[in-house]
Amino acid sequence: MVGYDPYIKAIEDLLNHQKVITSGMKKEADRCRAAIGQAKAGNVVSLVSSGDAGVYGMAGLAMEMAAADNETIEMEVIPGVTAANSAAALMGAPLMLDSATISLSDLLVPWEMIVKRLEAVAVADLVVSLYNPRSKKRVMQLEEAVRIFSEQRPGTTPVGVATAVGDDTEHLILTDLDHLLDQEVGMRSIVIIGNTTTRIIDGRMVTPRGYYK
Amino acid sequence: MVGYDPYIKAIEDLLNHQKVITSGMKKEADRCRAAIGQAKAGNVVSLVSSGDAGVYGMAGLAMEMAAADNETIEMEVIPGVTAANSAAALMGAPLMLDSATISLSDLLVPWEMIVKRLEAVAVADLVVSLYNPRSKKRVMQLEEAVRIFSEQRPGTTPVGVATAVGDDTEHLILTDLDHLLDQEVGMRSIVIIGNTTTRIIDGRMVTPRGYYK
């Protein structure tokens, strides 16, 4: 079992005889290297991600690194519930129809490309799930996102902020575009901005299905 | 338990004493109505969707219909693995970074809006997961999507087609934009079109994570 410390702690009661290799934040490449090394040595290895390992997770990195090492390793990706979907379930049903998923972290994608994507998605009236919306050091990106969406959608557009979903500290805020920046949004939050049809129905954020008359 | 016949069949071994109400295709509103009626009568009701009930599923419709009937019903959405994520896991890791999800069915969203979304997503170099890509009667939509993406991305852009994922008849095709229309794509397929960075690594479709050097 190879994983980020808190994720391995979260599945502790599923472990018994397995060898466990953990490491801290930003050590993704180290964990992949450890997993590949163990697999090369003939072991069956589980590389643990939170959410879905194929969405801002470890799956692609493991494949890239194995190929860079000229290692052909049998791999199976076991899909999971990605953070946008668990956040959406808490909010109501904001992702009923077409949507986009964009990370506001510019560690992996240049900021200019992220802006281009936010603008395209805003114009195309897609609901958007924002991953990594804000950290202590990184606050400008969410402000920019709000500015971009406010040019295309009313300030009353419903917005959900779900933080630490599935955890003891889980909490949900339903707000709107005009008030998003006043809310507590952090590293463990997912922000979902509705489109022009999204509304609050009985306290739930819903993007209505077109066919219901 | 309320659900579409094949979904209820799929979970048969989990059922014992529950009252089961099933119905056929395109009877979504009927099933929601039945579920709301049962809840009103004081029963705990499970309304079963495949994938994630909040993504082109039943969650939003149930909320809309309950509100339209002025019924305040306690509801919990249990998130699931949506079809794009299980399809992606089979292909490799095409959804590692930003992406969009668009249904090519114009039953719920006007075709002009779908075209606008496809164009925006193509220009913004987002990976896209296409739901309901083609049916026997509806073939023009996928042709149009291929035309739109081919204007922005090379014909060699990797494309995955995953059909009947999780079923006995599950199958996967890895192809490219130039050859997508020659493939078997149907009602139970998810099509994922890569962006300009997506590539085939060791037989897997991967959108590389930027941070791996």
Coordinates of C-alpha atoms in Angstrom, one line a residue:
Chain A
M1 CA 0.0 0.0 0.0
V2 CA 1.5 3.3 -1.1
G3 CA -0.1 6.6 -0.2
Y4 CA -0.2 10.1 1.3
D5 CA -0.2 9.7 5.1
P6 CA -3.8 10.9 5.8
Y7 CA -5.3 8.7 3.1
I8 CA -3.6 5.6 4.5
K9 CA -4.8 6.6 8.0
A10 CA -8.3 6.8 6.5
I11 CA -8.2 3.2 5.4
E12 CA -6.4 1.8 8.4
D13 CA -9.1 -0.6 9.4
L14 CA -8.9 -2.3 5.9
L15 CA -5.2 -3.1 6.4
N16 CA -3.7 -6.1 8.1
H17 CA -0.6 -7.8 6.6
Q18 CA 0.2 -5.3 3.9
K19 CA 3.5 -3.5 3.7
V20 CA 2.7 0.2 3.9
I21 CA 4.7 3.1 2.4
T22 CA 3.5 6.6 3.1
S23 CA 4.9 10.1 2.4
G24 CA 3.8 13.7 2.9
M25 CA 2.3 16.4 0.7
K26 CA 3.9 17.2 -2.7
K27 CA 5.7 13.9 -2.7
E28 CA 3.5 12.4 -5.4
A29 CA 6.5 11.5 -7.7
D30 CA 8.2 9.8 -4.7
R31 CA 5.2 7.7 -4.0
C32 CA 4.8 6.7 -7.7
R33 CA 8.5 5.7 -7.8
A34 CA 8.0 3.6 -4.7
A35 CA 5.0 1.9 -6.1
I36 CA 6.7 1.2 -9.4
G37 CA 9.8 -0.2 -7.6
Q38 CA 7.6 -2.5 -5.5
A39 CA 5.7 -3.7 -8.6
K40 CA 9.0 -4.3 -10.4
A41 CA 10.0 -6.5 -7.4
G42 CA 7.0 -8.7 -8.1
N43 CA 4.6 -7.3 -5.6
V44 CA 0.9 -6.4 -6.1
V45 CA 0.8 -2.7 -5.2
S46 CA -2.1 -0.4 -4.4
L47 CA -1.4 3.3 -5.0
V48 CA -4.0 5.2 -3.0
S49 CA -5.6 8.5 -4.1
S50 CA -8.5 10.3 -2.5
G51 CA -11.6 10.8 -4.8
D52 CA -10.9 9.3 -8.2
A53 CA -7.3 8.5 -8.9
G54 CA -7.8 9.5 -12.5
V55 CA -8.9 13.1 -11.7
Y56 CA -6.1 15.3 -10.5
G57 CA -4.8 12.0 -8.9
M58 CA -2.0 9.6 -9.1
A59 CA -3.1 7.3 -12.0
G60 CA -1.6 9.3 -14.9
L61 CA 1.6 10.1 -13.1
A62 CA 2.2 6.4 -12.4
M63 CA 1.7 5.6 -16.1
E64 CA 4.0 8.4 -17.2
M65 CA 6.7 7.5 -14.8
A66 CA 6.6 3.7 -15.5
A67 CA 6.9 4.5 -19.3
A68 CA 9.8 7.0 -18.7
D69 CA 11.6 4.1 -16.9
N70 CA 10.8 1.8 -19.8
E71 CA 8.9 -0.4 -17.4
T72 CA 5.9 -2.3 -18.6
I73 CA 3.7 -2.8 -15.6
E74 CA 0.2 -4.2 -15.5
M75 CA -2.0 -1.5 -14.0
E76 CA -5.7 -1.2 -13.2
V77 CA -7.3 2.0 -12.4
I78 CA -10.2 1.5 -10.0
P79 CA -12.5 4.5 -10.5
G80 CA -13.8 6.4 -7.5
V81 CA -16.3 9.1 -6.6
T82 CA -14.5 12.3 -7.6
A83 CA -14.7 15.3 -5.3
A84 CA -17.0 17.3 -7.6
N85 CA -19.6 14.5 -7.5
S86 CA -19.5 14.1 -3.7
A87 CA -19.6 17.9 -3.3
A88 CA -22.5 18.1 -5.7
A89 CA -24.5 15.4 -3.8
L90 CA -24.2 17.5 -0.7
M91 CA -25.4 20.7 -2.4
G92 CA -28.4 19.0 -4.2
A93 CA -28.0 18.3 -7.9
P94 CA -26.1 21.1 -9.6
L95 CA -24.3 18.8 -12.1
M96 CA -27.4 17.3 -13.7
L97 CA -26.5 18.4 -17.2
D98 CA -23.3 19.6 -19.0
S99 CA -20.5 20.9 -16.9
A100 CA -16.8 21.5 -16.7
T101 CA -14.1 20.7 -14.1
I102 CA -11.2 23.2 -13.7
S103 CA -8.5 23.4 -11.2
L104 CA -7.5 26.9 -10.1
S105 CA -4.0 25.7 -9.1
D106 CA -1.4 26.9 -11.6
L107 CA 1.2 24.4 -10.5
L108 CA 0.1 22.1 -13.4
V109 CA -1.5 24.3 -16.0
P110 CA -0.3 27.9 -16.9
W111 CA -2.6 30.6 -15.5
E112 CA -3.2 32.0 -18.9
M113 CA -4.7 28.7 -20.0
I114 CA -6.8 28.4 -16.9
V115 CA -8.2 31.9 -17.6
K116 CA -8.9 30.9 -21.2
R117 CA -10.8 27.9 -20.0
L118 CA -12.8 29.8 -17.4
E119 CA -13.8 32.3 -20.0
A120 CA -14.9 29.6 -22.5
V121 CA -16.9 27.7 -19.9
A122 CA -18.5 30.9 -18.7
V123 CA -19.6 31.9 -22.2
A124 CA -20.9 28.4 -23.0
D125 CA -23.2 28.5 -19.9
L126 CA -21.6 25.4 -18.5
V127 CA -21.9 24.7 -14.8
V128 CA -18.3 24.5 -13.4
S129 CA -16.7 22.6 -10.6
L130 CA -13.6 24.4 -9.3
Y131 CA -10.9 22.2 -7.7
N132 CA -8.2 23.9 -5.6
P133 CA -10.2 27.1 -5.5
R134 CA -8.1 28.9 -2.9
S135 CA -5.3 28.5 -0.4
K136 CA -3.7 30.8 2.1
K137 CA -1.2 32.0 -0.4
R138 CA -3.3 31.7 -3.5
V139 CA -6.3 34.0 -3.4
M140 CA -6.2 36.0 -6.6
Q141 CA -7.3 33.0 -8.8
L142 CA -10.8 32.7 -7.2
E143 CA -11.3 36.5 -7.4
E144 CA -10.5 36.3 -11.1
A145 CA -12.8 33.4 -11.6
V146 CA -15.7 35.3 -10.0
R147 CA -14.9 38.3 -12.2
I148 CA -15.0 36.2 -15.3
F149 CA -18.3 34.4 -14.4
S150 CA -19.9 37.6 -13.3
E151 CA -19.5 39.0 -16.8
Q152 CA -21.7 36.2 -18.2
R153 CA -24.1 35.3 -15.3
P154 CA -26.2 37.3 -12.9
G155 CA -24.8 37.9 -9.4
T156 CA -27.6 35.8 -8.0
T157 CA -26.4 32.7 -9.8
P158 CA -26.3 29.9 -7.1
V159 CA -22.8 28.8 -5.9
G160 CA -22.0 25.9 -3.6
V161 CA -18.9 25.6 -1.4
A162 CA -18.4 22.1 0.0
T163 CA -15.5 21.7 2.3
A164 CA -13.9 18.5 3.8
V165 CA -16.7 16.3 2.4
G166 CA -17.0 13.0 4.1
D167 CA -14.9 14.2 7.0
D168 CA -16.0 15.1 10.6
T169 CA -15.5 18.8 9.7
E170 CA -17.6 18.6 6.5
H171 CA -19.5 21.7 5.8
L172 CA -21.6 23.2 3.1
I173 CA -22.4 26.8 2.1
L174 CA -25.0 27.7 -0.5
T175 CA -24.4 31.3 -1.7
D176 CA -24.3 33.2 -5.0
L177 CA -21.7 34.7 -7.3
D178 CA -22.0 38.1 -5.6
H179 CA -21.2 36.7 -2.2
L180 CA -18.8 33.8 -3.0
L181 CA -15.7 35.8 -2.0
D182 CA -17.0 36.5 1.5
Q183 CA -17.2 32.8 2.2
E184 CA -14.7 30.5 3.8
V185 CA -13.1 28.7 0.9
G186 CA -9.9 26.7 1.4
M187 CA -7.7 23.9 0.2
R188 CA -10.2 21.2 1.0
S189 CA -13.2 23.0 -0.7
I190 CA -14.9 22.4 -4.0
V191 CA -16.7 25.3 -5.5
I192 CA -19.6 24.7 -7.9
I193 CA -20.9 27.7 -9.9
G194 CA -24.3 27.1 -11.4
N195 CA -25.3 28.2 -14.9
T196 CA -28.1 30.6 -15.9
T197 CA -30.7 27.8 -15.3
T198 CA -29.4 26.6 -11.9
R199 CA -31.6 27.6 -9.0
I200 CA -32.3 26.9 -5.3
I201 CA -35.2 24.6 -4.9
D202 CA -36.3 23.9 -1.3
G203 CA -32.8 24.7 0.0
R204 CA -31.0 22.6 -2.6
M205 CA -28.9 23.8 -5.5
V206 CA -30.4 22.2 -8.7
T207 CA -29.7 22.5 -12.4
P208 CA -33.1 21.5 -13.7
R209 CA -33.4 18.7 -16.2
G210 CA -34.9 20.1 -19.4
Y211 CA -37.4 17.4 -20.1
Y212 CA -39.5 17.9 -17.0
K213 CA -42.5 20.0 -17.8
Chain B
M1 CA -36.8 0.6 -4.2
V2 CA -37.8 2.5 -7.3
G3 CA -35.8 2.1 -10.5
Y4 CA -35.4 1.3 -14.2
D5 CA -35.9 -2.5 -14.7
P6 CA -32.3 -3.3 -15.6
Y7 CA -30.8 -1.3 -12.7
I8 CA -33.1 -3.1 -10.2
K9 CA -32.0 -6.5 -11.8
A10 CA -28.4 -5.5 -11.3
I11 CA -28.8 -5.1 -7.6
E12 CA -31.2 -8.0 -7.1
D13 CA -28.9 -9.8 -4.6
L14 CA -29.0 -6.8 -2.3
L15 CA -32.8 -6.9 -2.0
N16 CA -34.8 -8.9 0.4
H17 CA -37.9 -7.5 2.0
Q18 CA -38.1 -4.3 0.1
K19 CA -41.1 -3.3 -2.0
V20 CA -39.8 -2.9 -5.6
I21 CA -41.3 -0.5 -8.2
T22 CA -39.8 -0.7 -11.6
S23 CA -40.6 0.8 -15.0
G24 CA -39.1 1.1 -18.5
M25 CA -37.1 3.6 -20.5
K26 CA -38.2 7.2 -20.7
K27 CA -40.4 6.7 -17.7
E28 CA -38.1 8.9 -15.4
A29 CA -40.9 11.2 -14.3
D30 CA -43.2 8.2 -13.5
R31 CA -40.5 6.7 -11.3
C32 CA -39.9 10.0 -9.5
R33 CA -43.6 10.4 -9.0
A34 CA -43.8 6.9 -7.5
A35 CA -40.8 7.6 -5.2
I36 CA -42.3 10.8 -4.0
G37 CA -45.7 9.1 -3.4
Q38 CA -44.0 6.4 -1.3
A39 CA -42.0 8.9 0.7
K40 CA -45.2 11.0 1.3
A41 CA -46.8 7.8 2.7
G42 CA -44.0 7.6 5.2
N43 CA -41.7 5.1 3.6
V44 CA -37.9 5.3 3.2
V45 CA -37.4 5.2 -0.5
S46 CA -34.3 4.5 -2.6
L47 CA -34.5 5.9 -6.2
V48 CA -31.9 4.0 -8.1
S49 CA -29.8 5.5 -10.9
S50 CA -26.8 4.0 -12.7
G51 CA -23.5 5.9 -12.4
D52 CA -24.0 9.0 -10.3
A53 CA -27.6 10.0 -9.7
G54 CA -26.6 13.6 -9.9
V55 CA -25.1 13.5 -13.4
Y56 CA -27.8 13.1 -16.1
G57 CA -29.6 11.0 -13.4
M58 CA -32.7 11.1 -11.3
A59 CA -31.6 13.3 -8.3
G60 CA -32.5 16.7 -9.8
L61 CA -35.7 15.6 -11.3
A62 CA -36.9 14.2 -8.0
M63 CA -36.1 17.5 -6.3
E64 CA -37.9 19.5 -9.0
M65 CA -41.0 17.3 -8.9
A66 CA -41.2 17.3 -5.1
A67 CA -41.0 21.1 -5.1
A68 CA -43.6 21.4 -7.9
D69 CA -46.0 19.3 -5.7
N70 CA -45.2 21.5 -2.7
E71 CA -43.8 18.5 -1.0
T72 CA -40.9 19.0 1.5
I73 CA -39.2 15.6 1.5
E74 CA -36.0 14.8 3.2
M75 CA -33.6 13.6 0.5
E76 CA -30.0 12.5 0.5
V77 CA -28.1 12.1 -2.7
I78 CA -25.5 9.2 -2.5
P79 CA -22.9 10.1 -5.0
G80 CA -21.6 7.4 -7.3
V81 CA -18.9 6.8 -9.9
T82 CA -20.2 8.6 -13.0
A83 CA -19.9 6.9 -16.4
A84 CA -17.1 9.3 -17.6
N85 CA -14.9 8.2 -14.6
S86 CA -15.4 4.5 -15.0
A87 CA -14.8 4.9 -18.8
A88 CA -11.7 6.9 -18.2
A89 CA -10.3 4.3 -15.8
L90 CA -10.6 1.7 -18.5
M91 CA -8.9 3.9 -21.1
G92 CA -6.0 4.9 -18.8
A93 CA -6.0 8.4 -17.3
P94 CA -7.4 10.8 -19.8
L95 CA -9.2 13.0 -17.2
M96 CA -6.1 13.9 -15.1
L97 CA -6.5 17.6 -15.6
D98 CA -9.3 20.0 -16.6
S99 CA -12.2 18.5 -18.6
A100 CA -15.8 19.0 -19.6
T101 CA -18.8 16.7 -19.8
I102 CA -21.3 17.2 -22.6
S103 CA -24.3 15.1 -23.6
L104 CA -24.9 14.9 -27.4
S105 CA -28.6 14.2 -26.7
D106 CA -30.7 17.1 -27.7
L107 CA -33.7 15.9 -25.7
L108 CA -32.7 18.0 -22.7
V109 CA -30.6 20.8 -24.2
P110 CA -31.2 22.6 -27.5
W111 CA -28.7 21.4 -30.2
E112 CA -27.5 25.0 -30.8
M113 CA -26.4 25.2 -27.2
I114 CA -24.7 21.9 -27.4
V115 CA -22.8 23.1 -30.5
K116 CA -21.8 26.3 -28.6
R117 CA -20.5 24.2 -25.8
L118 CA -18.5 21.8 -28.0
E119 CA -16.9 24.8 -29.8
A120 CA -16.0 26.5 -26.5
V121 CA -14.5 23.3 -25.0
A122 CA -12.6 22.6 -28.2
V123 CA -11.0 26.0 -28.3
A124 CA -10.2 26.0 -24.6
D125 CA -8.2 22.7 -25.1
L126 CA -10.3 20.9 -22.6
V127 CA -10.5 17.1 -22.6
V128 CA -14.2 16.2 -23.2
S129 CA -16.3 13.3 -22.1
L130 CA -19.3 12.8 -24.4
Y131 CA -22.4 11.2 -22.9
N132 CA -25.1 9.8 -25.3
P133 CA -22.7 10.1 -28.2
R134 CA -24.8 8.2 -30.8
S135 CA -27.9 6.1 -31.2
K136 CA -29.4 4.3 -34.2
K137 CA -31.5 7.3 -35.0
R138 CA -29.1 10.0 -33.9
V139 CA -25.8 9.9 -35.8
M140 CA -25.4 13.5 -37.0
Q141 CA -24.4 14.8 -33.5
L142 CA -21.2 12.8 -33.2
E143 CA -20.2 13.7 -36.8
E144 CA -20.7 17.4 -35.9
A145 CA -18.6 17.0 -32.7
V146 CA -15.8 15.4 -34.6
R147 CA -15.9 18.2 -37.2
I148 CA -15.7 20.9 -34.4
F149 CA -12.9 19.2 -32.5
S150 CA -10.9 18.5 -35.7
E151 CA -10.8 22.3 -36.4
Q152 CA -8.9 22.8 -33.1
R153 CA -6.9 19.5 -32.6
P154 CA -4.9 17.2 -34.9
G155 CA -6.5 14.2 -36.4
T156 CA -4.1 12.1 -34.3
T157 CA -5.6 13.3 -31.0
P158 CA -6.3 10.2 -28.9
V159 CA -10.0 9.2 -28.5
G160 CA -11.4 6.5 -26.3
V161 CA -14.7 4.7 -26.7
A162 CA -15.8 2.7 -23.7
T163 CA -19.0 0.7 -24.1
A164 CA -21.1 -1.1 -21.5
V165 CA -18.5 -0.5 -18.8
G166 CA -18.9 -3.0 -15.9
D167 CA -21.0 -5.3 -17.9
D168 CA -20.3 -8.7 -19.5
T169 CA -20.1 -7.0 -22.9
E170 CA -17.8 -4.2 -21.8
H171 CA -15.4 -3.2 -24.5
L172 CA -12.8 -0.5 -25.1
I173 CA -11.5 1.1 -28.3
L174 CA -8.6 3.5 -28.4
T175 CA -8.6 5.4 -31.6
D176 CA -8.1 9.0 -32.8
L177 CA -10.2 11.9 -34.0
D178 CA -9.7 10.9 -37.7
H179 CA -11.0 7.4 -37.1
L180 CA -13.6 7.9 -34.4
L181 CA -16.6 7.8 -36.8
D182 CA -15.5 4.4 -38.2
Q183 CA -15.9 2.8 -34.7
E184 CA -18.8 1.2 -33.1
V185 CA -20.3 3.9 -30.8
G186 CA -23.7 3.4 -29.3
M187 CA -26.2 4.2 -26.6
R188 CA -24.1 2.6 -23.9
S189 CA -20.8 4.2 -25.0
I190 CA -18.9 7.1 -23.5
V191 CA -16.5 8.9 -25.9
I192 CA -13.5 10.8 -24.4
I193 CA -11.6 13.1 -26.8
G194 CA -8.2 14.1 -25.5
N195 CA -6.7 17.5 -25.7
T196 CA -3.5 18.6 -27.5
T197 CA -1.3 17.1 -24.7
T198 CA -3.1 13.7 -24.4
R199 CA -1.1 10.8 -25.7
I200 CA -1.0 7.0 -25.8
I201 CA 1.6 5.8 -23.3
D202 CA 2.2 2.0 -23.3
G203 CA -1.3 1.4 -24.8
R204 CA -3.0 3.7 -22.3
M205 CA -4.7 7.0 -23.0
V206 CA -3.1 9.6 -20.7
T207 CA -3.3 13.3 -20.3
P208 CA 0.0 14.0 -18.6
R209 CA 0.2 15.8 -15.4
G210 CA 2.2 19.0 -15.9
Y211 CA 4.4 18.7 -12.9
Y212 CA 6.2 15.6 -13.8
K213 CA 9.6 16.4 -15.3

